[in-house]
Amino acid sequence: MLPAALRMRRSEDFALTIRRGTRAGRSTLVVHCRAVPEQDGARVGFVVAKAVGGAVVRNRVRRRLRGVVVEQMNSLPSGADVVVRALTPAASASYLELVEDYRSALTAAVRRLDDRASRT
């Protein structure tokens, strides 16, 4: 279970993170990351569209992604919003594939965020 303090809930936060944040995609998912300076910890949200599959499949993918994020909680940047968007291949991906794709995409998105911050 994802702790309540880590959950992103408002649709405005999702939209801002997707529109204004950095993005890194892999074969099973896309990670969007946005710096929120006035925020203490990180928050995470999940987007699993109907294209991934039926309700049972989408919920299974969402549960797996939540588990991945909880395992990798230490790698979340402080003061950031992160949106993890599942792609269609996530439905048939193994847990280890999801872990590798998430870790790789998060690292790339945070690196791009740092690059963007250093340019300003």
Coordinates of N, CA and C in Angstrom, one line a residue:
M1 N 0.8 -1.2 0.0 CA 0.0 0.0 0.0 C 0.9 1.2 0.0
L2 N 0.5 2.2 -0.8 CA 1.2 3.5 -0.9 C 0.8 4.4 0.3
P3 N 1.7 4.9 1.1 CA 1.3 5.7 2.2 C 0.5 6.9 1.7
A4 N -0.4 7.4 2.5 CA -1.3 8.5 2.1 C -0.5 9.8 1.7
A5 N 0.6 10.0 2.4 CA 1.4 11.2 2.2 C 2.0 11.2 0.8
L6 N 2.2 10.0 0.2 CA 2.8 9.9 -1.1 C 1.9 9.9 -2.3
R7 N 0.6 9.9 -2.0 CA -0.4 9.8 -3.1 C -0.8 11.1 -3.7
M8 N -0.8 11.2 -5.0 CA -1.3 12.3 -5.7 C -2.8 12.1 -6.0
R9 N -3.6 13.1 -5.6 CA -5.0 12.9 -5.8 C -5.8 13.8 -6.7
R10 N -5.3 15.0 -6.8 CA -6.1 16.1 -7.6 C -5.7 16.0 -9.0
S11 N -6.7 16.0 -9.9 CA -6.5 16.0 -11.3 C -5.7 17.1 -11.8
E12 N -5.7 18.3 -11.2 CA -4.9 19.4 -11.6 C -3.4 19.1 -11.4
D13 N -3.1 18.4 -10.3 CA -1.7 18.0 -10.1 C -1.2 17.0 -11.2
F14 N -2.1 16.1 -11.5 CA -1.7 15.1 -12.6 C -1.5 15.9 -13.9
A15 N -2.4 16.8 -14.2 CA -2.3 17.6 -15.5 C -1.1 18.5 -15.5
L16 N -0.8 19.2 -14.4 CA 0.4 20.0 -14.3 C 1.7 19.2 -14.5
T17 N 1.7 18.0 -13.9 CA 2.9 17.2 -13.9 C 3.1 16.7 -15.3
I18 N 2.1 16.3 -16.0 CA 2.2 15.7 -17.3 C 2.5 16.9 -18.3
R19 N 1.9 18.0 -18.2 CA 2.2 19.1 -19.1 C 3.5 19.8 -18.9
R20 N 3.8 20.1 -17.7 CA 5.0 21.0 -17.4 C 6.2 20.2 -16.9
G21 N 6.1 19.0 -16.6 CA 7.2 18.2 -16.1 C 8.1 17.6 -17.2
T22 N 9.1 16.9 -16.8 CA 9.9 16.1 -17.8 C 9.3 14.7 -17.9
R23 N 9.7 14.1 -19.0 CA 9.1 12.8 -19.3 C 10.2 11.8 -19.8
A24 N 10.1 10.6 -19.4 CA 11.0 9.5 -19.9 C 10.2 8.3 -20.1
G25 N 10.2 7.7 -21.3 CA 9.4 6.6 -21.6 C 10.3 5.3 -21.8
R26 N 9.7 4.2 -21.5 CA 10.2 2.9 -21.7 C 9.2 2.0 -22.4
S27 N 9.5 0.8 -22.6 CA 8.5 -0.1 -23.3 C 7.2 -0.3 -22.6
T28 N 7.2 -0.3 -21.3 CA 6.0 -0.6 -20.5 C 5.3 0.6 -19.9
L29 N 6.1 1.7 -19.7 CA 5.5 2.8 -19.0 C 6.2 4.1 -19.3
V30 N 5.6 5.2 -18.9 CA 6.2 6.5 -19.1 C 6.2 7.2 -17.7
V31 N 7.3 7.8 -17.3 CA 7.3 8.5 -16.0 C 7.4 10.0 -16.3
H32 N 6.5 10.8 -15.7 CA 6.5 12.2 -15.8 C 7.0 12.8 -14.4
C33 N 7.8 13.8 -14.4 CA 8.3 14.3 -13.1 C 8.4 15.8 -13.1
R34 N 7.9 16.4 -12.1 CA 7.8 17.9 -12.0 C 8.3 18.3 -10.6
A35 N 9.1 19.3 -10.5 CA 9.6 19.9 -9.3 C 8.5 20.8 -8.7
V36 N 8.3 20.6 -7.4 CA 7.3 21.4 -6.6 C 8.1 21.9 -5.4
P37 N 8.7 23.1 -5.5 CA 9.6 23.6 -4.4 C 8.9 23.7 -3.1
E38 N 7.6 24.1 -3.0 CA 7.0 24.3 -1.7 C 6.5 23.0 -1.1
Q39 N 6.8 21.9 -1.7 CA 6.4 20.6 -1.2 C 7.6 19.9 -0.5
D40 N 7.3 19.3 0.7 CA 8.4 18.6 1.4 C 8.8 17.3 0.8
G41 N 7.9 16.4 0.7 CA 8.2 15.0 0.2 C 7.7 14.9 -1.3
A42 N 7.9 13.7 -1.8 CA 7.5 13.4 -3.1 C 6.0 12.8 -3.1
R43 N 5.3 13.0 -4.2 CA 4.0 12.4 -4.4 C 4.0 11.7 -5.7
V44 N 3.2 10.6 -5.7 CA 3.1 9.7 -6.9 C 1.7 9.5 -7.3
G45 N 1.4 9.5 -8.6 CA 0.1 9.2 -9.1 C 0.3 8.2 -10.3
F46 N -0.8 7.4 -10.5 CA -0.8 6.4 -11.6 C -1.9 6.6 -12.6
V47 N -1.6 6.4 -13.9 CA -2.5 6.5 -14.9 C -2.5 5.2 -15.7
V48 N -3.6 4.4 -15.7 CA -3.7 3.2 -16.4 C -4.9 3.2 -17.2
A49 N -4.8 3.5 -18.5 CA -5.9 3.7 -19.4 C -6.6 2.4 -19.8
K50 N -7.7 2.5 -20.4 CA -8.5 1.4 -20.9 C -7.7 0.6 -21.9
A51 N -6.8 1.3 -22.6 CA -6.1 0.6 -23.7 C -5.2 -0.5 -23.1
V52 N -4.9 -0.5 -21.8 CA -4.1 -1.5 -21.2 C -4.8 -2.8 -21.1
G53 N -6.2 -2.7 -20.9 CA -7.0 -3.9 -20.8 C -8.2 -3.7 -20.0
G54 N -8.9 -4.7 -19.7 CA -10.2 -4.6 -18.9 C -9.9 -4.2 -17.5
A55 N -10.9 -4.0 -16.7 CA -10.8 -3.6 -15.3 C -9.8 -4.4 -14.5
V56 N -10.0 -5.7 -14.6 CA -9.1 -6.6 -13.8 C -7.7 -6.5 -14.2
V57 N -7.4 -6.4 -15.5 CA -6.0 -6.2 -15.9 C -5.4 -4.9 -15.5
R58 N -6.2 -3.8 -15.6 CA -5.8 -2.4 -15.2 C -5.5 -2.4 -13.7
N59 N -6.4 -3.0 -12.9 CA -6.1 -3.0 -11.5 C -4.9 -3.8 -11.1
R60 N -4.6 -4.9 -11.8 CA -3.4 -5.7 -11.5 C -2.2 -4.9 -11.9
V61 N -2.2 -4.2 -13.0 CA -1.1 -3.4 -13.4 C -0.9 -2.3 -12.4
R62 N -1.9 -1.6 -12.0 CA -1.8 -0.5 -11.0 C -1.3 -1.0 -9.6
R63 N -1.7 -2.2 -9.2 CA -1.2 -2.8 -8.0 C 0.3 -3.1 -8.1
R64 N 0.7 -3.6 -9.2 CA 2.1 -3.9 -9.5 C 3.0 -2.7 -9.5
L65 N 2.5 -1.6 -10.2 CA 3.2 -0.4 -10.2 C 3.3 0.3 -8.8
R66 N 2.2 0.2 -8.0 CA 2.3 0.7 -6.6 C 3.4 -0.1 -5.9
G67 N 3.5 -1.4 -6.0 CA 4.5 -2.2 -5.4 C 5.9 -1.8 -5.8
V68 N 6.1 -1.5 -7.1 CA 7.4 -1.1 -7.6 C 7.7 0.3 -6.9
V69 N 6.8 1.2 -6.9 CA 7.1 2.5 -6.3 C 7.4 2.4 -4.8
V70 N 6.7 1.6 -4.1 CA 7.0 1.4 -2.7 C 8.4 0.8 -2.5
E71 N 8.7 -0.1 -3.3 CA 10.1 -0.7 -3.2 C 11.2 0.3 -3.5
Q72 N 10.9 1.2 -4.4 CA 11.9 2.2 -4.9 C 11.7 3.5 -4.2
M73 N 11.0 3.6 -3.1 CA 10.7 4.9 -2.5 C 11.9 5.8 -2.2
N74 N 13.0 5.2 -1.9 CA 14.2 6.0 -1.6 C 14.8 6.7 -2.9
S75 N 14.4 6.3 -4.1 CA 14.9 6.9 -5.3 C 14.0 8.1 -5.7
L76 N 12.9 8.3 -5.0 CA 12.0 9.4 -5.3 C 12.6 10.7 -4.9
P77 N 12.7 11.7 -5.8 CA 13.3 13.0 -5.4 C 12.3 13.8 -4.5
S78 N 12.9 14.4 -3.5 CA 12.1 15.2 -2.5 C 11.6 16.4 -3.2
G79 N 10.4 16.8 -2.9 CA 9.8 18.0 -3.5 C 9.4 17.8 -4.9
A80 N 9.0 16.6 -5.3 CA 8.6 16.4 -6.7 C 7.3 15.6 -6.8
D81 N 6.6 15.9 -7.9 CA 5.4 15.1 -8.2 C 5.8 14.1 -9.4
V82 N 5.4 12.9 -9.2 CA 5.7 11.9 -10.3 C 4.5 11.2 -10.7
V83 N 4.2 11.1 -12.0 CA 3.1 10.4 -12.6 C 3.7 9.2 -13.4
V84 N 3.2 8.0 -13.1 CA 3.6 6.8 -13.8 C 2.4 6.4 -14.7
R85 N 2.6 6.4 -16.0 CA 1.6 6.1 -16.9 C 1.9 4.8 -17.6
A86 N 1.0 3.8 -17.4 CA 1.2 2.5 -17.9 C 0.9 2.5 -19.4
L87 N 1.7 1.8 -20.2 CA 1.4 1.6 -21.6 C 0.8 0.2 -21.8
T88 N 0.3 -0.1 -23.0 CA -0.4 -1.4 -23.3 C 0.5 -2.6 -22.9
P89 N 1.8 -2.6 -23.3 CA 2.6 -3.8 -22.9 C 2.8 -4.1 -21.5
A90 N 2.4 -3.1 -20.6 CA 2.5 -3.4 -19.1 C 1.6 -4.5 -18.7
A91 N 0.6 -4.7 -19.4 CA -0.4 -5.8 -19.1 C 0.3 -7.2 -19.1
S92 N 1.2 -7.4 -20.0 CA 1.8 -8.7 -20.2 C 3.3 -8.7 -19.6
A93 N 3.7 -7.6 -19.1 CA 5.1 -7.5 -18.6 C 5.2 -8.2 -17.2
S94 N 6.4 -8.8 -17.0 CA 6.6 -9.3 -15.6 C 6.9 -8.2 -14.6
Y95 N 6.9 -8.6 -13.4 CA 7.1 -7.6 -12.3 C 8.6 -7.0 -12.5
L96 N 9.5 -7.9 -12.8 CA 10.9 -7.5 -12.9 C 11.1 -6.5 -14.1
E97 N 10.3 -6.7 -15.2 CA 10.4 -5.8 -16.3 C 9.9 -4.4 -15.9
L98 N 8.8 -4.4 -15.1 CA 8.2 -3.1 -14.6 C 9.2 -2.4 -13.7
V99 N 9.9 -3.2 -12.8 CA 10.9 -2.6 -11.9 C 12.0 -1.9 -12.7
E100 N 12.5 -2.7 -13.7 CA 13.6 -2.1 -14.5 C 13.2 -0.9 -15.3
D101 N 12.0 -1.0 -15.9 CA 11.6 0.2 -16.7 C 11.3 1.4 -15.8
Y102 N 10.7 1.2 -14.7 CA 10.4 2.3 -13.8 C 11.7 2.9 -13.3
R103 N 12.6 2.1 -12.8 CA 13.9 2.6 -12.3 C 14.7 3.4 -13.4
S104 N 14.7 2.9 -14.6 CA 15.4 3.6 -15.7 C 14.7 4.9 -16.1
A105 N 13.4 4.8 -16.2 CA 12.6 6.0 -16.6 C 12.7 7.1 -15.6
L106 N 12.6 6.7 -14.3 CA 12.6 7.7 -13.2 C 14.0 8.4 -13.2
T107 N 15.0 7.6 -13.3 CA 16.4 8.2 -13.3 C 16.5 9.2 -14.5
A108 N 16.0 8.8 -15.7 CA 16.1 9.7 -16.8 C 15.3 11.0 -16.6
A109 N 14.1 10.8 -16.1 CA 13.2 12.0 -15.9 C 13.8 13.0 -14.9
V110 N 14.3 12.4 -13.8 CA 14.9 13.3 -12.8 C 16.2 14.0 -13.3
R111 N 17.0 13.3 -14.1 CA 18.2 13.9 -14.7 C 17.8 15.0 -15.6
R112 N 16.7 14.8 -16.4 CA 16.2 15.9 -17.3 C 15.7 17.1 -16.4
L113 N 15.0 16.8 -15.3 CA 14.5 17.8 -14.5 C 15.7 18.6 -13.9
D114 N 16.7 17.9 -13.5 CA 17.9 18.6 -12.9 C 18.6 19.5 -14.0
D115 N 18.7 18.9 -15.2 CA 19.3 19.7 -16.3 C 18.5 21.0 -16.6
R116 N 17.2 20.8 -16.6 CA 16.3 22.0 -16.8 C 16.5 23.0 -15.7
A117 N 16.6 22.6 -14.5 CA 16.7 23.5 -13.3 C 18.1 24.2 -13.4
S118 N 19.1 23.5 -13.9 CA 20.5 24.2 -13.9 C 20.6 25.2 -15.0
R119 N 19.7 25.1 -16.1 CA 19.7 26.0 -17.2 C 19.0 27.4 -16.8
T120 N 18.2 27.3 -15.8 CA 17.5 28.6 -15.4 C 18.2 29.3 -14.3

